[in-house]
Amino acid sequence: MAQEIIADLNTSLSARDIRQLNEILDWAIFGYKYSTIDQIRAPLWLSSGKLPVQPLERKLKENSGKVFPNLEDGTVSVPSQLPLLASYYSQFKDFLKARNVFRDDTVTSIAILDDGPGNDSIGYETLAWILPHAGDDQYALSIRSLICPDTSIWSNDGQDDQEEYSIESTRNGPIKLSCEGACGKKWTYADDFYVCKSCDRIAFCSNCLEKLKRNRLARWNCRPEHSWLHIPPWKDDNEPGKGMIRVLDEAGSPKEVKISDWIKDLKRIWDIE
């Protein structure tokens, strides 16, 4: 397919251009009904650490009507591409665009949290994956303090009449996540791991991440040029009080605030009514 696209460009491409085109194809950007220029630029930037402002991007733009007949600005139709696109925006501090990529999912997740504690795990876990892509690392880490064996802490504002929910009776209970590296380690609440801020629900243990950074881990769905958020291990002494969530104050020290107040602040940051 790469050669067909190169031929469609109807221009001579350098070896570097061809490598970049193949890089795009490796990310499966083509073959979908809709693509945007930013979807094309994102994998190129994430693979090289800089924007492809050289001949390839210009040629892509000049010939976009021919190479991308269904190119539409602002259209994203493939869920697995969303983290990549949001990460691209957040790396350039365009947090508004990054958040807009996941706005609908964030609104839905917050609505789930407002609907009572029975299904809060869905809302919290979805936000825990979304927020790092949008550059909201501290909010993501705060959410992780609620993904724990004893979910009775989710009850709003510590009200004692809330029914308590528990998904694990032991701090060493398993979580539904395993290392994407060669080890295939399955984690417990007592483990720490690293979440990719560009890939869709990809995490590594420290050993496999170091292999990936040295380009010694063959994984098509993550690259050494990406960045990762370190998720610390769960510790009992870090468990927030009922109806509370752990955050960092301006001095970087941990403190607890009401979950309901934290949600209000998240809505403010994301401009959600």
Short mmCIF file of C-alpha atoms in Angstrom, two decimals:
data_model
loop_
_atom_site.label_atom_id
_atom_site.label_comp_id
_atom_site.label_asym_id
_atom_site.label_seq_id
_atom_site.Cartn_x
_atom_site.Cartn_y
_atom_site.Cartn_z
CA MET A 1 0.00 0.00 0.00
CA ALA A 2 2.91 2.35 0.70
CA GLN A 3 4.03 2.23 -2.90
CA GLU A 4 0.51 3.00 -4.13
CA ILE A 5 0.33 6.10 -1.94
CA ILE A 6 3.81 7.17 -2.96
CA ALA A 7 2.80 6.78 -6.60
CA ASP A 8 -0.35 8.80 -5.97
CA LEU A 9 1.74 11.68 -4.70
CA ASN A 10 3.04 11.96 -8.26
CA THR A 11 6.31 13.45 -7.07
CA SER A 12 9.78 12.24 -6.25
CA LEU A 13 10.25 11.38 -2.59
CA SER A 14 13.49 11.07 -0.70
CA ALA A 15 14.42 7.96 1.24
CA ARG A 16 13.48 9.83 4.41
CA ASP A 17 10.07 10.68 2.95
CA ILE A 18 9.47 7.04 2.15
CA ARG A 19 10.48 5.96 5.65
CA GLN A 20 8.04 8.49 7.09
CA LEU A 21 5.24 7.30 4.85
CA ASN A 22 5.84 3.75 5.96
CA GLU A 23 5.83 4.98 9.54
CA ILE A 24 2.35 6.38 8.99
CA LEU A 25 1.21 3.11 7.48
CA ASP A 26 2.60 1.18 10.44
CA TRP A 27 0.25 3.19 12.63
CA ALA A 28 -2.71 2.15 10.44
CA ILE A 29 -3.77 5.72 9.80
CA PHE A 30 -4.81 4.86 6.27
CA GLY A 31 -7.59 2.56 5.20
CA TYR A 32 -10.26 4.29 7.25
CA LYS A 33 -13.05 6.41 5.88
CA TYR A 34 -11.98 9.60 7.64
CA SER A 35 -8.56 10.98 8.50
CA THR A 36 -7.35 14.42 9.48
CA ILE A 37 -4.06 16.15 8.81
CA ASP A 38 -3.36 16.08 12.54
CA GLN A 39 -3.94 12.33 12.58
CA ILE A 40 -1.28 12.11 9.90
CA ARG A 41 1.13 14.45 11.66
CA ALA A 42 0.77 12.89 15.11
CA PRO A 43 2.47 9.53 14.46
CA LEU A 44 5.19 11.23 12.45
CA TRP A 45 5.94 13.59 15.30
CA LEU A 46 5.77 10.89 17.95
CA SER A 47 8.17 8.72 15.97
CA SER A 48 10.77 11.41 15.34
CA GLY A 49 10.34 13.84 18.22
CA LYS A 50 9.68 16.73 15.88
CA LEU A 51 7.10 17.83 13.39
CA PRO A 52 7.55 16.69 9.76
CA VAL A 53 7.79 20.24 8.45
CA GLN A 54 10.06 19.09 5.67
CA PRO A 55 8.99 18.02 2.17
CA LEU A 56 6.72 15.16 3.18
CA GLU A 57 4.17 17.19 5.11
CA ARG A 58 4.02 19.81 2.37
CA LYS A 59 3.51 17.13 -0.26
CA LEU A 60 0.84 15.45 1.83
CA LYS A 61 -1.04 18.72 2.18
CA GLU A 62 -0.65 19.65 -1.49
CA ASN A 63 -1.91 16.25 -2.60
CA SER A 64 -4.33 15.53 0.23
CA GLY A 65 -7.34 15.58 -2.07
CA LYS A 66 -5.79 12.84 -4.14
CA VAL A 67 -4.19 10.74 -1.42
CA PHE A 68 -6.93 11.31 1.15
CA PRO A 69 -10.18 11.73 -0.80
CA ASN A 70 -12.21 11.65 2.42
CA LEU A 71 -10.02 14.02 4.40
CA GLU A 72 -12.14 16.05 6.81
CA ASP A 73 -10.82 18.51 9.37
CA GLY A 74 -11.81 17.72 12.93
CA THR A 75 -13.11 14.23 12.16
CA VAL A 76 -11.91 11.25 14.15
CA SER A 77 -13.64 7.94 13.58
CA VAL A 78 -11.31 5.26 14.92
CA PRO A 79 -11.26 4.95 18.74
CA SER A 80 -7.73 3.54 18.92
CA GLN A 81 -6.42 6.70 17.24
CA LEU A 82 -7.88 9.02 19.86
CA PRO A 83 -5.10 8.63 22.48
CA LEU A 84 -2.46 9.26 19.83
CA LEU A 85 -4.18 12.41 18.63
CA ALA A 86 -4.86 13.74 22.13
CA SER A 87 -1.26 13.08 23.15
CA TYR A 88 -0.05 14.94 20.09
CA TYR A 89 -2.07 18.02 21.07
CA SER A 90 -1.08 17.91 24.74
CA GLN A 91 2.61 17.61 23.91
CA PHE A 92 2.30 20.98 22.21
CA LYS A 93 0.36 22.40 25.17
CA ASP A 94 -2.85 22.64 23.15
CA PHE A 95 -4.85 21.15 26.01
CA LEU A 96 -8.17 22.43 24.72
CA LYS A 97 -7.87 20.34 21.56
CA ALA A 98 -6.52 17.39 23.55
CA ARG A 99 -9.51 17.47 25.87
CA ASN A 100 -11.95 17.92 23.03
CA VAL A 101 -10.77 14.60 21.59
CA PHE A 102 -12.12 12.84 24.70
CA ARG A 103 -14.84 15.29 25.68
CA ASP A 104 -17.78 12.94 25.05
CA ASP A 105 -16.13 10.08 26.95
CA THR A 106 -15.28 12.38 29.85
CA VAL A 107 -18.82 13.76 30.03
CA THR A 108 -20.18 10.20 30.06
CA SER A 109 -17.73 9.10 32.76
CA ILE A 110 -18.59 12.04 35.01
CA ALA A 111 -22.30 11.34 34.50
CA ILE A 112 -21.67 7.78 35.68
CA LEU A 113 -20.00 9.12 38.84
CA ASP A 114 -22.96 11.42 39.48
CA ASP A 115 -25.34 8.47 39.14
CA GLY A 116 -24.43 6.74 42.40
CA PRO A 117 -21.58 4.44 43.56
CA GLY A 118 -22.89 1.19 42.08
CA ASN A 119 -21.09 1.58 38.74
CA ASP A 120 -18.43 4.12 39.70
CA SER A 121 -15.64 1.69 38.77
CA ILE A 122 -16.47 2.22 35.09
CA GLY A 123 -16.30 6.00 35.41
CA TYR A 124 -13.09 6.05 37.44
CA GLU A 125 -11.24 3.55 35.28
CA THR A 126 -12.24 5.32 32.06
CA LEU A 127 -11.04 8.66 33.41
CA ALA A 128 -7.81 7.07 34.65
CA TRP A 129 -6.98 6.12 31.06
CA ILE A 130 -8.26 9.31 29.40
CA LEU A 131 -6.65 11.98 31.58
CA PRO A 132 -2.96 11.18 30.84
CA HIS A 133 -3.61 11.51 27.10
CA ALA A 134 -4.97 15.01 27.66
CA GLY A 135 -1.99 16.08 29.78
CA ASP A 136 -3.91 15.92 33.07
CA ASP A 137 -1.40 13.70 34.88
CA GLN A 138 -2.17 14.83 38.43
CA TYR A 139 -5.89 14.26 37.94
CA ALA A 140 -5.08 10.79 36.60
CA LEU A 141 -2.94 9.98 39.64
CA SER A 142 -5.71 11.20 41.94
CA ILE A 143 -8.18 8.91 40.20
CA ARG A 144 -5.79 6.00 40.69
CA SER A 145 -6.01 6.52 44.46
CA LEU A 146 -9.65 5.43 44.14
CA ILE A 147 -8.97 2.32 42.07
CA CYS A 148 -8.32 0.09 45.04
CA PRO A 149 -9.48 -3.11 46.75
CA ASP A 150 -11.93 -1.34 49.07
CA THR A 151 -14.31 0.71 46.95
CA SER A 152 -16.50 1.76 49.87
CA ILE A 153 -14.44 4.97 49.88
CA TRP A 154 -16.33 5.99 46.74
CA SER A 155 -19.42 6.93 48.73
CA ASN A 156 -20.03 10.64 48.22
CA ASP A 157 -18.86 12.97 50.98
CA GLY A 158 -18.53 10.19 53.53
CA GLN A 159 -22.25 9.64 54.02
CA ASP A 160 -22.68 6.63 56.26
CA ASP A 161 -26.00 5.54 54.77
CA GLN A 162 -24.40 4.69 51.43
CA GLU A 163 -24.19 1.00 50.60
CA GLU A 164 -20.58 -0.21 50.60
CA TYR A 165 -19.10 -1.98 47.61
CA SER A 166 -15.98 -4.11 47.68
CA ILE A 167 -14.24 -5.70 44.70
CA GLU A 168 -11.31 -7.25 46.60
CA SER A 169 -10.78 -8.33 50.18
CA THR A 170 -7.00 -8.30 49.99
CA ARG A 171 -4.50 -5.59 49.07
CA ASN A 172 -2.66 -8.17 46.94
CA GLY A 173 -5.70 -8.89 44.82
CA PRO A 174 -5.25 -8.86 41.03
CA ILE A 175 -6.18 -5.95 38.80
CA LYS A 176 -7.41 -6.33 35.24
CA LEU A 177 -4.15 -5.20 33.68
CA SER A 178 -0.96 -6.89 32.56
CA CYS A 179 2.38 -5.79 31.16
CA GLU A 180 2.48 -5.38 27.39
CA GLY A 181 6.15 -6.32 27.35
CA ALA A 182 7.68 -9.73 26.88
CA CYS A 183 7.19 -10.72 30.52
CA GLY A 184 3.38 -10.70 30.42
CA LYS A 185 3.26 -9.94 34.16
CA LYS A 186 -0.22 -9.68 35.65
CA TRP A 187 -0.35 -6.95 38.28
CA THR A 188 -1.88 -6.72 41.73
CA TYR A 189 -2.81 -3.59 43.65
CA ALA A 190 0.62 -3.77 45.32
CA ASP A 191 2.49 -3.32 42.01
CA ASP A 192 3.53 -0.15 40.25
CA PHE A 193 3.48 0.27 36.47
CA TYR A 194 3.86 2.79 33.67
CA VAL A 195 0.97 3.90 31.46
CA CYS A 196 1.73 5.09 27.93
CA LYS A 197 0.38 8.59 27.31
CA SER A 198 0.07 7.99 23.55
CA CYS A 199 -1.15 4.41 23.15
CA ASP A 200 -4.59 3.04 23.95
CA ARG A 201 -4.58 1.27 27.36
CA ILE A 202 -0.96 0.18 27.19
CA ALA A 203 1.15 -0.27 30.33
CA PHE A 204 4.57 -1.70 31.15
CA CYS A 205 6.53 -2.87 34.15
CA SER A 206 9.78 -1.01 34.81
CA ASN A 207 11.97 -3.73 33.29
CA CYS A 208 10.05 -3.97 30.02
CA LEU A 209 9.80 -0.19 29.78
CA GLU A 210 13.58 0.12 29.98
CA LYS A 211 13.88 -2.46 27.20
CA LEU A 212 11.40 -0.49 25.11
CA LYS A 213 13.33 2.76 25.66
CA ARG A 214 16.49 1.04 24.43
CA ASN A 215 14.56 -0.26 21.42
CA ARG A 216 15.03 -3.84 22.55
CA LEU A 217 11.37 -4.63 22.89
CA ALA A 218 9.51 -5.32 19.67
CA ARG A 219 6.05 -3.82 20.15
CA TRP A 220 4.17 -2.23 17.29
CA ASN A 221 1.70 -0.47 19.61
CA CYS A 222 4.25 1.56 21.59
CA ARG A 223 7.52 3.28 20.76
CA PRO A 224 10.66 4.44 22.60
CA GLU A 225 9.81 8.05 21.74
CA HIS A 226 6.56 8.03 23.71
CA SER A 227 6.17 9.18 27.31
CA TRP A 228 4.67 7.32 30.27
CA LEU A 229 2.96 8.12 33.54
CA HIS A 230 4.26 6.22 36.56
CA ILE A 231 1.46 4.72 38.62
CA PRO A 232 2.76 4.01 42.15
CA PRO A 233 1.81 0.84 44.03
CA TRP A 234 -1.27 0.85 46.23
CA LYS A 235 -0.47 1.31 49.93
CA ASP A 236 -2.92 1.14 52.80
CA ASP A 237 -1.60 4.32 54.38
CA ASN A 238 -2.40 6.22 51.16
CA GLU A 239 -6.06 5.20 51.17
CA PRO A 240 -8.23 8.32 51.27
CA GLY A 241 -11.07 8.65 53.74
CA LYS A 242 -14.59 7.71 52.75
CA GLY A 243 -15.93 10.10 50.14
CA MET A 244 -12.47 11.68 49.74
CA ILE A 245 -9.76 11.65 47.06
CA ARG A 246 -6.02 12.31 47.36
CA VAL A 247 -4.62 15.29 45.44
CA LEU A 248 -1.45 17.38 45.52
CA ASP A 249 -1.58 20.93 46.83
CA GLU A 250 0.34 23.84 45.29
CA ALA A 251 3.46 22.85 47.24
CA GLY A 252 3.28 19.30 45.89
CA SER A 253 2.20 17.79 49.20
CA PRO A 254 -0.64 15.24 49.30
CA LYS A 255 -3.96 16.20 50.83
CA GLU A 256 -7.54 14.95 50.73
CA VAL A 257 -10.55 16.72 49.25
CA LYS A 258 -14.14 15.64 48.80
CA ILE A 259 -14.72 13.56 45.68
CA SER A 260 -17.68 15.77 44.79
CA ASP A 261 -15.48 18.90 44.96
CA TRP A 262 -12.80 17.18 42.89
CA ILE A 263 -15.37 16.32 40.21
CA LYS A 264 -16.54 19.95 40.17
CA ASP A 265 -12.94 21.07 39.64
CA LEU A 266 -12.48 18.53 36.84
CA LYS A 267 -15.62 19.86 35.17
CA ARG A 268 -14.22 23.38 35.45
CA ILE A 269 -10.89 22.41 33.89
CA TRP A 270 -12.64 20.59 31.05
CA ASP A 271 -15.31 23.28 30.70
CA ILE A 272 -18.11 20.78 31.26
CA GLU A 273 -21.48 22.12 32.41
#
